[in-house]
Amino acid sequence: MDEYGVRIYDMFKDEVHCNASMLVRHRIIDDVLRQQLLVNPDLCVITIGAGLDSRPYRLNGGKWFELDEPAVVQHKDKRLPATKCPNQLERIPIDFSIDVLKDKLAPIATAEPVIIIMEGVFIYLSEDEVKETIEPFHRLFPAHHLVCDLVNRQIVERYGRSLHEKIEGIGAHFKPVDYPDKVFTTNGYRIKNRISIVERSTDFGINKIPKWLLRYFFSSDVFGNSVYVFESHELYSDLVI
């Protein structure tokens, strides 16, 4: 991180559990991708809101596309040039405030298998904004899986108040709903897999509460913050996730 990044991090460094949750979330998505790239080394992976994600440099295989704000892309190109990536990588700048996502995705539309990654994004979108975002995926990428994290309102209100206050302090806002997965299952998706971030943190030794206790005493919280693998209803490939 540069000095600006360090100043931002300093605002959040005491959010120990939230920071750990983000690390576990990232690892879960890594594992999902590793599994699929073993099956199909030429798999197309599209990351929307990529930020400083370095997966194309760390994982073996894949044809990668990253979309994010022009300033982010420029910052990243200076430090991780796409030309030095061991895998095929193209970065696509998009101004989310004025550009149309489907227009940016249209040139890379394909009927081949695709995984779309949206990590740490949907918590900032309303239900209508989520619908608008995912609508073109079905037409442009009929054989796709969507991998994302979803956090329900109960988790935000119970455990994320301090984090949300800090997020609002830098001009962003959480927009949690009670059942975020329903926005997807009523708009062309099936749930292929759901991986609890809380339970996986136990596997990694971060959360010391045994899984059976989690499910018994915190059953409503276990899946309130999870990574989802959604499958398009029009998917014709035989990917196994």
CSV table of C-alpha atoms in Angstrom, one decimal:
chain,number,residue,atom,x,y,z
A,1,MET,CA,0.0,0.0,0.0
A,2,ASP,CA,1.1,3.6,-0.6
A,3,GLU,CA,0.7,6.2,2.1
A,4,TYR,CA,-2.9,6.9,1.1
A,5,GLY,CA,-3.8,3.3,1.4
A,6,VAL,CA,-2.2,3.0,4.8
A,7,ARG,CA,-4.2,6.0,6.1
A,8,ILE,CA,-7.4,4.3,4.9
A,9,TYR,CA,-6.4,1.1,6.5
A,10,ASP,CA,-5.6,2.8,9.8
A,11,MET,CA,-9.3,3.7,10.0
A,12,PHE,CA,-10.3,0.1,9.9
A,13,LYS,CA,-7.4,-1.8,11.5
A,14,ASP,CA,-9.3,-2.2,14.8
A,15,GLU,CA,-12.2,-4.0,13.0
A,16,VAL,CA,-10.5,-7.3,13.8
A,17,HIS,CA,-13.4,-9.7,13.1
A,18,CYS,CA,-14.5,-7.9,9.9
A,19,ASN,CA,-10.9,-7.9,8.6
A,20,ALA,CA,-10.6,-11.6,9.3
A,21,SER,CA,-13.9,-12.2,7.6
A,22,MET,CA,-12.7,-10.5,4.4
A,23,LEU,CA,-9.5,-12.7,4.4
A,24,VAL,CA,-11.6,-15.8,4.8
A,25,ARG,CA,-14.0,-14.7,2.1
A,26,HIS,CA,-11.1,-14.1,-0.3
A,27,ARG,CA,-9.6,-17.5,0.5
A,28,ILE,CA,-13.0,-19.2,-0.1
A,29,ILE,CA,-13.3,-17.7,-3.6
A,30,ASP,CA,-9.7,-18.6,-4.3
A,31,ASP,CA,-10.5,-22.2,-3.6
A,32,VAL,CA,-13.6,-22.2,-5.8
A,33,LEU,CA,-11.5,-20.8,-8.7
A,34,ARG,CA,-8.6,-23.2,-8.1
A,35,GLN,CA,-11.0,-26.1,-8.4
A,36,GLN,CA,-12.5,-24.9,-11.6
A,37,LEU,CA,-9.2,-24.0,-13.2
A,38,LEU,CA,-8.0,-27.5,-12.6
A,39,VAL,CA,-11.0,-28.8,-14.6
A,40,ASN,CA,-10.8,-26.1,-17.3
A,41,PRO,CA,-7.5,-24.2,-17.5
A,42,ASP,CA,-8.9,-22.0,-20.3
A,43,LEU,CA,-11.9,-20.9,-18.2
A,44,CYS,CA,-12.9,-17.3,-18.7
A,45,VAL,CA,-12.9,-15.4,-15.3
A,46,ILE,CA,-14.5,-11.9,-15.2
A,47,THR,CA,-14.0,-9.9,-12.0
A,48,ILE,CA,-16.2,-6.8,-11.6
A,49,GLY,CA,-15.0,-4.3,-9.1
A,50,ALA,CA,-11.6,-6.0,-9.0
A,51,GLY,CA,-9.9,-3.5,-6.8
A,52,LEU,CA,-6.4,-4.7,-6.0
A,53,ASP,CA,-7.2,-8.4,-6.6
A,54,SER,CA,-4.1,-10.3,-7.6
A,55,ARG,CA,-5.7,-13.7,-8.5
A,56,PRO,CA,-4.6,-13.7,-12.2
A,57,TYR,CA,-1.0,-13.6,-10.9
A,58,ARG,CA,-1.4,-16.2,-8.1
A,59,LEU,CA,-3.7,-18.8,-9.7
A,60,ASN,CA,-2.7,-21.1,-12.5
A,61,GLY,CA,-4.7,-20.9,-15.7
A,62,GLY,CA,-7.7,-18.9,-16.9
A,63,LYS,CA,-8.4,-16.0,-19.3
A,64,TRP,CA,-9.0,-13.1,-17.0
A,65,PHE,CA,-10.9,-9.8,-17.4
A,66,GLU,CA,-10.9,-7.2,-14.7
A,67,LEU,CA,-13.3,-4.2,-14.6
A,68,ASP,CA,-12.9,-1.3,-12.2
A,69,GLU,CA,-12.8,2.5,-12.1
A,70,PRO,CA,-10.2,4.1,-14.4
A,71,ALA,CA,-8.1,5.5,-11.5
A,72,VAL,CA,-8.0,2.0,-9.9
A,73,VAL,CA,-6.9,0.4,-13.3
A,74,GLN,CA,-4.3,3.1,-13.8
A,75,HIS,CA,-2.9,2.6,-10.2
A,76,LYS,CA,-2.8,-1.1,-10.7
A,77,ASP,CA,-1.2,-1.1,-14.1
A,78,LYS,CA,1.8,0.8,-12.7
A,79,ARG,CA,2.4,-1.9,-10.0
A,80,LEU,CA,1.1,-5.1,-11.7
A,81,PRO,CA,1.3,-4.6,-15.4
A,82,ALA,CA,-1.1,-7.0,-17.3
A,83,THR,CA,1.8,-7.8,-19.7
A,84,LYS,CA,3.7,-9.4,-16.8
A,85,CYS,CA,0.8,-11.6,-15.7
A,86,PRO,CA,1.5,-15.3,-16.3
A,87,ASN,CA,-2.1,-15.8,-17.5
A,88,GLN,CA,-4.0,-13.9,-20.2
A,89,LEU,CA,-5.3,-10.7,-18.6
A,90,GLU,CA,-7.2,-7.7,-19.8
A,91,ARG,CA,-8.2,-4.7,-17.7
A,92,ILE,CA,-11.3,-2.8,-18.7
A,93,PRO,CA,-11.8,0.7,-17.1
A,94,ILE,CA,-15.4,1.6,-16.2
A,95,ASP,CA,-16.8,4.6,-14.5
A,96,PHE,CA,-19.7,3.0,-12.6
A,97,SER,CA,-21.4,6.3,-12.1
A,98,ILE,CA,-21.9,7.0,-15.9
A,99,ASP,CA,-20.9,3.9,-17.9
A,100,VAL,CA,-23.3,1.1,-18.7
A,101,LEU,CA,-21.9,-2.2,-17.5
A,102,LYS,CA,-23.5,-4.3,-20.3
A,103,ASP,CA,-21.8,-2.0,-22.9
A,104,LYS,CA,-18.4,-2.7,-21.3
A,105,LEU,CA,-19.1,-6.5,-21.2
A,106,ALA,CA,-20.6,-6.8,-24.6
A,107,PRO,CA,-17.2,-7.0,-26.5
A,108,ILE,CA,-16.3,-10.1,-24.4
A,109,ALA,CA,-19.6,-11.9,-24.6
A,110,THR,CA,-19.3,-15.6,-25.1
A,111,ALA,CA,-21.3,-18.8,-25.0
A,112,GLU,CA,-18.3,-20.6,-23.5
A,113,PRO,CA,-18.2,-21.3,-19.7
A,114,VAL,CA,-17.6,-18.2,-17.6
A,115,ILE,CA,-17.2,-17.4,-13.9
A,116,ILE,CA,-18.1,-13.9,-12.9
A,117,ILE,CA,-16.6,-12.7,-9.6
A,118,MET,CA,-18.2,-9.9,-7.6
A,119,GLU,CA,-16.5,-9.7,-4.2
A,120,GLY,CA,-17.4,-7.1,-1.6
A,121,VAL,CA,-19.8,-5.4,-4.0
A,122,PHE,CA,-23.5,-6.4,-3.5
A,123,ILE,CA,-23.6,-5.1,0.1
A,124,TYR,CA,-23.4,-1.6,-1.4
A,125,LEU,CA,-26.3,-2.1,-3.9
A,126,SER,CA,-30.1,-2.0,-3.4
A,127,GLU,CA,-32.3,-4.8,-4.7
A,128,ASP,CA,-33.1,-2.8,-7.8
A,129,GLU,CA,-29.4,-2.0,-8.4
A,130,VAL,CA,-28.6,-5.7,-8.0
A,131,LYS,CA,-31.2,-6.7,-10.6
A,132,GLU,CA,-29.9,-4.0,-13.0
A,133,THR,CA,-26.4,-5.3,-12.5
A,134,ILE,CA,-27.1,-9.0,-13.1
A,135,GLU,CA,-29.7,-8.6,-15.9
A,136,PRO,CA,-27.1,-8.5,-18.8
A,137,PHE,CA,-25.1,-11.5,-17.5
A,138,HIS,CA,-27.8,-14.0,-18.7
A,139,ARG,CA,-27.8,-12.6,-22.2
A,140,LEU,CA,-24.1,-12.0,-22.6
A,141,PHE,CA,-22.8,-15.2,-20.8
A,142,PRO,CA,-25.5,-17.9,-21.0
A,143,ALA,CA,-23.1,-20.5,-19.5
A,144,HIS,CA,-21.9,-18.7,-16.5
A,145,HIS,CA,-21.6,-19.0,-12.7
A,146,LEU,CA,-21.7,-16.0,-10.5
A,147,VAL,CA,-19.5,-16.1,-7.4
A,148,CYS,CA,-20.2,-13.5,-4.8
A,149,ASP,CA,-20.5,-12.8,-1.1
A,150,LEU,CA,-23.8,-11.8,0.5
A,151,VAL,CA,-24.5,-10.4,3.9
A,152,ASN,CA,-28.0,-10.1,5.3
A,153,ARG,CA,-29.4,-7.2,7.3
A,154,GLN,CA,-29.3,-9.1,10.6
A,155,ILE,CA,-25.5,-9.6,10.5
A,156,VAL,CA,-24.9,-5.9,9.6
A,157,GLU,CA,-27.1,-4.7,12.4
A,158,ARG,CA,-25.7,-7.2,15.0
A,159,TYR,CA,-22.0,-7.2,14.2
A,160,GLY,CA,-21.3,-4.4,11.6
A,161,ARG,CA,-22.5,-1.1,13.1
A,162,SER,CA,-19.0,0.2,13.8
A,163,LEU,CA,-17.7,-0.9,10.4
A,164,HIS,CA,-20.7,0.7,8.7
A,165,GLU,CA,-20.2,4.0,10.5
A,166,LYS,CA,-16.6,4.1,9.2
A,167,ILE,CA,-17.7,3.2,5.7
A,168,GLU,CA,-20.2,6.0,5.8
A,169,GLY,CA,-17.4,8.3,7.0
A,170,ILE,CA,-15.7,7.9,3.6
A,171,GLY,CA,-18.9,8.4,1.6
A,172,ALA,CA,-20.1,4.8,1.0
A,173,HIS,CA,-23.2,3.1,2.4
A,174,PHE,CA,-24.3,-0.5,3.1
A,175,LYS,CA,-27.7,-1.4,1.7
A,176,PRO,CA,-28.4,-4.8,3.4
A,177,VAL,CA,-31.7,-6.8,2.9
A,178,ASP,CA,-33.2,-9.6,4.9
A,179,TYR,CA,-32.8,-12.3,2.3
A,180,PRO,CA,-30.2,-11.2,-0.3
A,181,ASP,CA,-30.1,-14.5,-2.1
A,182,LYS,CA,-33.7,-14.2,-3.1
A,183,VAL,CA,-32.9,-11.3,-5.4
A,184,PHE,CA,-30.8,-13.8,-7.4
A,185,THR,CA,-33.1,-16.9,-7.2
A,186,THR,CA,-36.0,-14.8,-8.4
A,187,ASN,CA,-34.0,-13.4,-11.3
A,188,GLY,CA,-32.7,-16.3,-13.2
A,189,TYR,CA,-30.3,-18.1,-10.8
A,190,ARG,CA,-30.1,-21.3,-8.8
A,191,ILE,CA,-27.9,-21.7,-5.7
A,192,LYS,CA,-25.1,-24.1,-6.7
A,193,ASN,CA,-23.2,-23.8,-3.4
A,194,ARG,CA,-23.3,-21.7,-0.3
A,195,ILE,CA,-20.2,-21.5,1.9
A,196,SER,CA,-20.4,-20.0,5.4
A,197,ILE,CA,-17.6,-17.6,6.1
A,198,VAL,CA,-18.1,-18.1,9.8
A,199,GLU,CA,-17.7,-21.8,9.5
A,200,ARG,CA,-14.7,-21.6,7.2
A,201,SER,CA,-13.0,-19.3,9.7
A,202,THR,CA,-13.2,-22.1,12.2
A,203,ASP,CA,-11.5,-24.4,9.7
A,204,PHE,CA,-8.6,-21.9,9.4
A,205,GLY,CA,-8.3,-21.5,13.2
A,206,ILE,CA,-9.5,-17.9,13.3
A,207,ASN,CA,-12.8,-18.6,14.9
A,208,LYS,CA,-12.3,-20.7,18.0
A,209,ILE,CA,-16.0,-21.7,18.4
A,210,PRO,CA,-16.6,-25.3,17.2
A,211,LYS,CA,-18.9,-25.7,14.3
A,212,TRP,CA,-21.5,-27.7,16.3
A,213,LEU,CA,-21.7,-24.9,18.8
A,214,LEU,CA,-22.0,-22.3,16.0
A,215,ARG,CA,-25.0,-24.2,14.5
A,216,TYR,CA,-26.6,-24.7,17.8
A,217,PHE,CA,-26.3,-21.3,19.4
A,218,PHE,CA,-25.7,-19.0,16.4
A,219,SER,CA,-27.7,-20.9,13.8
A,220,SER,CA,-29.2,-17.7,12.3
A,221,ASP,CA,-25.8,-16.1,11.9
A,222,VAL,CA,-23.9,-19.1,10.4
A,223,PHE,CA,-25.0,-18.4,6.8
A,224,GLY,CA,-25.8,-14.7,7.2
A,225,ASN,CA,-22.4,-13.9,5.8
A,226,SER,CA,-21.5,-16.4,3.0
A,227,VAL,CA,-20.0,-16.9,-0.3
A,228,TYR,CA,-22.5,-18.0,-2.9
A,229,VAL,CA,-22.0,-19.8,-6.2
A,230,PHE,CA,-25.0,-19.1,-8.4
A,231,GLU,CA,-25.8,-21.0,-11.6
A,232,SER,CA,-27.7,-19.4,-14.5
A,233,HIS,CA,-30.8,-21.4,-15.3
A,234,GLU,CA,-29.7,-21.4,-18.9
A,235,LEU,CA,-26.3,-23.0,-18.1
A,236,TYR,CA,-25.6,-25.9,-20.4
A,237,SER,CA,-22.1,-26.8,-19.3
A,238,ASP,CA,-21.2,-29.5,-16.9
A,239,LEU,CA,-19.1,-27.5,-14.5
A,240,VAL,CA,-19.0,-29.0,-11.0
A,241,ILE,CA,-18.5,-26.6,-8.1
